[in-house]
Amino acid sequence: MSSTQDIPDQFVAAPGIKGMVMTVFTLPSYDIVFKVIKDRFDYPKEVTREVVREKYRLVSRHDRIGRMADTQEFHNLSFPLYRFSAALLEELRATAPSLLHIAGDRLIIRHLYTERRMTPLNLYLKTAEEAETRNVIDEYGNAIKQLAAANIFPGDMLLKNFGVTRHGRVVFYDYDEICYLTDCNFRHLPEPQNEEQALSARPWYTVGPNDIFPEEFRLFFSGNPLARRFFEELHSDIYTPGFWQGIQTEIRAGKIVDVFPYRRKRRFSERIRAT
């Protein structure tokens, strides 16, 4: 009689909030996630499949500075069909049918990406102690700042788009809205001039396609007041257009900012470096 240990696990949907652009699945025993671009994107996403693929190509060419997940691209990757849970197979058929082909007992996915599996930051925070929350929020802010120093603006900085590695490092992994920082126009939110503007449900001011309002970043912490308090204590400069504009000025002047892919406590001391 075979034991339950002899029964292989199945591919299942990756934990976390489902993406608007990608269907993501994983094998519990395998430290990798598989990301498939959907045939149709959820509202309000307006990008195309080719735009998403170009964003991933940008990341593959750019210096990831230890803050963007390394991604591998595959075409016509073949899987044993029986390893897919019924729920996942149904989800793939609903979201990306054009990329699926069943040949006998094999499921062939015509195009996908793989990345190292991490714990989504929003899920990590649900069970984190206060000290862990402070540490990981500091890491989240450092990740944003170091990406900016490398001329990368994540676009969508929601907590669910960042992952926590087994070493506690925060890494960005959602690339469909990524762009060069120097292409962005960082602005202050205009002050309403009358009651009608103040109560308007929609922006009463003109917003360009590359306009970014850093003061709105506070919305990323809705529902987690402790994380928001720590972020404002450690990285409140990210809420100001001047912070971003200053980095843009340095990049355009050719300044190269040193970014270390490890924590300060891991660095050699001055005494050791001098010997």
XYZ file of C-alpha atoms in Angstrom:
275
model
C 0.000 0.000 0.000
C 1.392 3.388 -0.954
C 1.541 6.161 1.615
C 0.195 9.653 1.132
C 3.809 10.764 0.702
C 3.894 8.856 -2.608
C 1.072 10.995 -4.025
C 2.544 14.053 -5.783
C 1.117 17.447 -4.940
C -0.812 19.430 -7.500
C -0.418 22.835 -9.073
C -2.749 25.299 -7.367
C -3.496 29.030 -7.556
C -0.796 31.040 -5.787
C -1.850 32.574 -2.457
C -2.718 36.269 -2.399
C -5.064 38.654 -4.168
C -5.696 37.549 -7.741
C -4.049 39.803 -10.314
C -5.884 41.819 -12.940
C -3.342 40.949 -15.653
C -1.802 37.620 -14.669
C -3.037 34.231 -13.501
C -0.417 32.916 -11.093
C -0.046 29.329 -9.913
C 2.471 27.285 -7.988
C 3.354 23.812 -6.771
C 3.409 23.718 -2.956
C 6.566 21.587 -2.934
C 8.359 23.781 -5.485
C 9.713 27.254 -4.654
C 8.605 28.793 -7.969
C 5.499 30.589 -9.259
C 4.234 30.425 -12.843
C 2.667 33.559 -14.331
C 0.359 33.477 -17.358
C -0.879 36.656 -19.070
C -4.677 36.692 -19.215
C -6.508 36.938 -22.529
C -8.575 39.828 -21.152
C -7.551 42.115 -18.327
C -9.788 43.085 -15.455
C -11.078 46.660 -15.236
C -9.530 49.244 -15.014
C -6.374 47.847 -16.658
C -6.007 49.140 -20.219
C -2.637 47.696 -21.265
C -2.282 44.996 -23.932
C -0.548 41.629 -23.828
C 2.330 42.986 -25.939
C 2.771 45.979 -23.608
C 3.010 43.599 -20.636
C 5.604 41.482 -22.452
C 7.611 44.622 -23.240
C 7.564 45.570 -19.541
C 9.047 42.177 -18.707
C 11.668 42.621 -21.425
C 12.554 45.993 -19.878
C 13.121 44.325 -16.510
C 15.262 41.598 -18.067
C 17.533 44.265 -19.597
C 17.607 46.627 -16.626
C 19.732 46.549 -13.490
C 17.404 44.937 -10.956
C 19.600 46.074 -8.022
C 18.284 43.193 -5.956
C 14.801 44.736 -5.780
C 13.035 43.178 -8.789
C 12.334 39.482 -9.046
C 14.381 37.615 -11.631
C 12.003 36.283 -14.279
C 12.466 33.452 -16.768
C 10.359 33.340 -19.943
C 9.160 30.061 -21.489
C 7.317 29.083 -24.652
C 5.346 25.838 -25.075
C 6.136 24.567 -21.595
C 4.697 21.091 -21.097
C 3.208 19.870 -17.792
C 1.609 16.567 -16.735
C -2.100 17.319 -16.868
C -2.973 15.242 -13.797
C -0.821 17.520 -11.604
C -3.276 20.423 -12.041
C -6.058 20.811 -9.513
C -9.538 21.001 -10.996
C -10.000 24.535 -9.633
C -6.779 25.790 -11.208
C -7.512 24.168 -14.558
C -10.928 25.811 -14.563
C -9.355 29.192 -13.754
C -6.780 28.879 -16.552
C -9.484 27.918 -19.053
C -11.485 30.964 -17.988
C -8.650 33.517 -17.993
C -6.138 32.386 -20.656
C -7.715 29.801 -22.984
C -5.689 30.997 -25.991
C -2.465 29.915 -24.266
C -3.571 26.383 -23.391
C -3.239 23.210 -25.443
C -3.969 19.701 -24.197
C -2.104 16.914 -25.962
C -3.001 13.550 -24.469
C -1.956 13.595 -20.831
C 0.036 16.846 -21.166
C -0.990 20.456 -20.676
C 1.066 22.773 -22.878
C 1.112 26.468 -21.969
C 2.230 28.449 -24.984
C 3.777 31.314 -23.018
C 4.515 31.992 -19.340
C 7.012 33.442 -16.885
C 8.496 31.901 -13.766
C 9.746 33.658 -10.649
C 11.025 32.656 -7.238
C 8.088 32.296 -4.871
C 7.796 34.882 -2.098
C 5.234 35.796 0.542
C 3.088 38.703 -0.716
C 3.757 41.701 1.517
C 0.071 42.234 2.302
C -0.213 38.616 3.528
C 3.031 38.853 5.499
C 1.699 41.870 7.396
C -1.449 40.030 8.480
C 0.520 37.783 10.840
C 3.592 39.939 11.536
C 4.466 41.060 15.053
C 5.021 44.785 15.650
C 8.823 44.542 15.314
C 8.471 42.459 12.130
C 6.010 44.986 10.722
C 8.392 47.872 11.344
C 11.302 46.004 9.778
C 9.448 44.904 6.658
C 7.888 48.351 6.128
C 11.370 49.859 6.334
C 12.400 47.318 3.697
C 9.388 48.250 1.552
C 10.397 51.917 1.623
C 14.030 51.035 0.880
C 12.909 48.947 -2.099
C 10.934 51.874 -3.546
C 13.836 54.283 -3.045
C 16.426 51.940 -4.514
C 14.255 51.237 -7.543
C 13.944 54.992 -8.008
C 17.739 55.368 -7.814
C 17.962 52.845 -10.674
C 15.486 54.965 -12.711
C 12.548 52.611 -12.129
C 9.077 53.658 -10.998
C 6.917 50.634 -10.070
C 3.713 52.308 -11.205
C 1.449 50.334 -8.898
C 3.005 50.301 -5.426
C 0.246 48.374 -3.673
C 1.539 46.057 -0.962
C 0.297 42.992 -2.849
C 2.757 43.736 -5.658
C 5.779 43.297 -3.395
C 7.025 40.039 -1.900
C 9.032 39.140 1.197
C 11.875 36.667 0.688
C 12.849 34.017 3.235
C 15.594 36.410 4.360
C 13.096 39.222 5.026
C 14.050 41.256 1.953
C 11.270 43.071 0.081
C 11.235 42.625 -3.696
C 8.963 44.046 -6.398
C 7.432 41.524 -8.811
C 4.458 43.071 -10.659
C 5.694 44.697 -13.849
C 2.665 45.602 -15.986
C 2.792 49.315 -15.009
C 6.537 49.718 -14.568
C 8.242 52.676 -16.291
C 11.376 54.792 -16.203
C 11.306 57.279 -13.351
C 12.497 60.060 -15.658
C 9.325 59.603 -17.762
C 7.093 60.514 -14.810
C 5.741 63.961 -13.883
C 5.461 64.197 -10.083
C 2.945 66.807 -8.919
C 1.299 68.160 -5.801
C -2.429 67.575 -5.529
C -4.098 70.897 -6.414
C -6.021 72.588 -3.606
C -9.781 72.850 -4.291
C -10.885 76.408 -4.909
C -14.519 75.988 -3.889
C -16.922 73.574 -2.177
C -18.008 71.982 -5.451
C -14.413 71.011 -6.259
C -13.796 69.804 -2.691
C -16.814 67.462 -2.798
C -16.311 66.224 -6.361
C -16.123 62.416 -6.665
C -13.835 62.770 -9.688
C -10.689 64.848 -10.192
C -11.705 68.386 -11.103
C -8.177 69.148 -12.322
C -6.382 68.019 -15.465
C -4.346 64.812 -15.137
C -1.799 63.902 -17.807
C -0.937 60.289 -18.709
C 2.408 60.477 -16.852
C 1.240 62.552 -13.881
C 1.926 61.054 -10.450
C 0.596 62.459 -7.156
C 2.782 61.058 -4.326
C 0.380 62.343 -1.652
C -2.033 59.631 -2.786
C 0.421 56.875 -1.820
C -1.060 56.910 1.698
C -3.989 54.954 0.239
C -1.718 51.917 -0.113
C -1.951 51.411 3.652
C -5.712 51.517 3.938
C -6.749 48.926 6.499
C -3.318 48.688 8.157
C -2.793 51.719 10.418
C 0.312 50.238 12.082
C 2.093 49.748 8.758
C 1.100 53.267 7.722
C 2.438 54.735 10.973
C 5.794 53.017 10.547
C 6.027 54.051 6.888
C 5.337 57.692 7.734
C 7.934 57.516 10.493
C 10.609 55.970 8.267
C 9.853 57.042 4.700
C 7.437 59.982 4.685
C 9.617 61.758 2.094
C 8.170 59.362 -0.503
C 4.861 61.262 -0.145
C 6.425 64.472 -1.516
C 6.978 65.353 -5.189
C 10.302 66.963 -4.227
C 11.772 63.590 -3.242
C 11.080 62.104 -6.658
C 12.050 65.237 -8.557
C 15.387 65.306 -6.722
C 16.193 61.758 -7.851
C 15.184 62.635 -11.412
C 17.617 65.575 -11.343
C 20.446 63.315 -10.144
C 19.732 60.688 -12.821
C 19.607 63.273 -15.601
C 22.901 64.714 -14.350
C 24.503 61.307 -14.744
C 24.889 60.588 -11.052
C 25.145 56.887 -10.219
C 23.766 56.048 -6.801
C 25.323 53.170 -4.862
C 22.724 50.526 -4.063
C 23.714 47.567 -1.899
C 21.728 44.323 -2.357
C 22.019 43.440 1.334
C 21.255 44.966 4.727
C 23.671 47.420 6.370
C 24.263 45.000 9.253
C 25.726 42.535 6.730
C 28.400 44.972 5.554
C 32.011 44.637 6.675
C 33.063 47.140 9.304
C 35.550 49.913 8.498
C 38.213 48.083 10.538
C 37.826 44.882 8.513
C 37.828 46.706 5.156
C 41.014 48.553 6.109
C 43.012 45.371 6.784
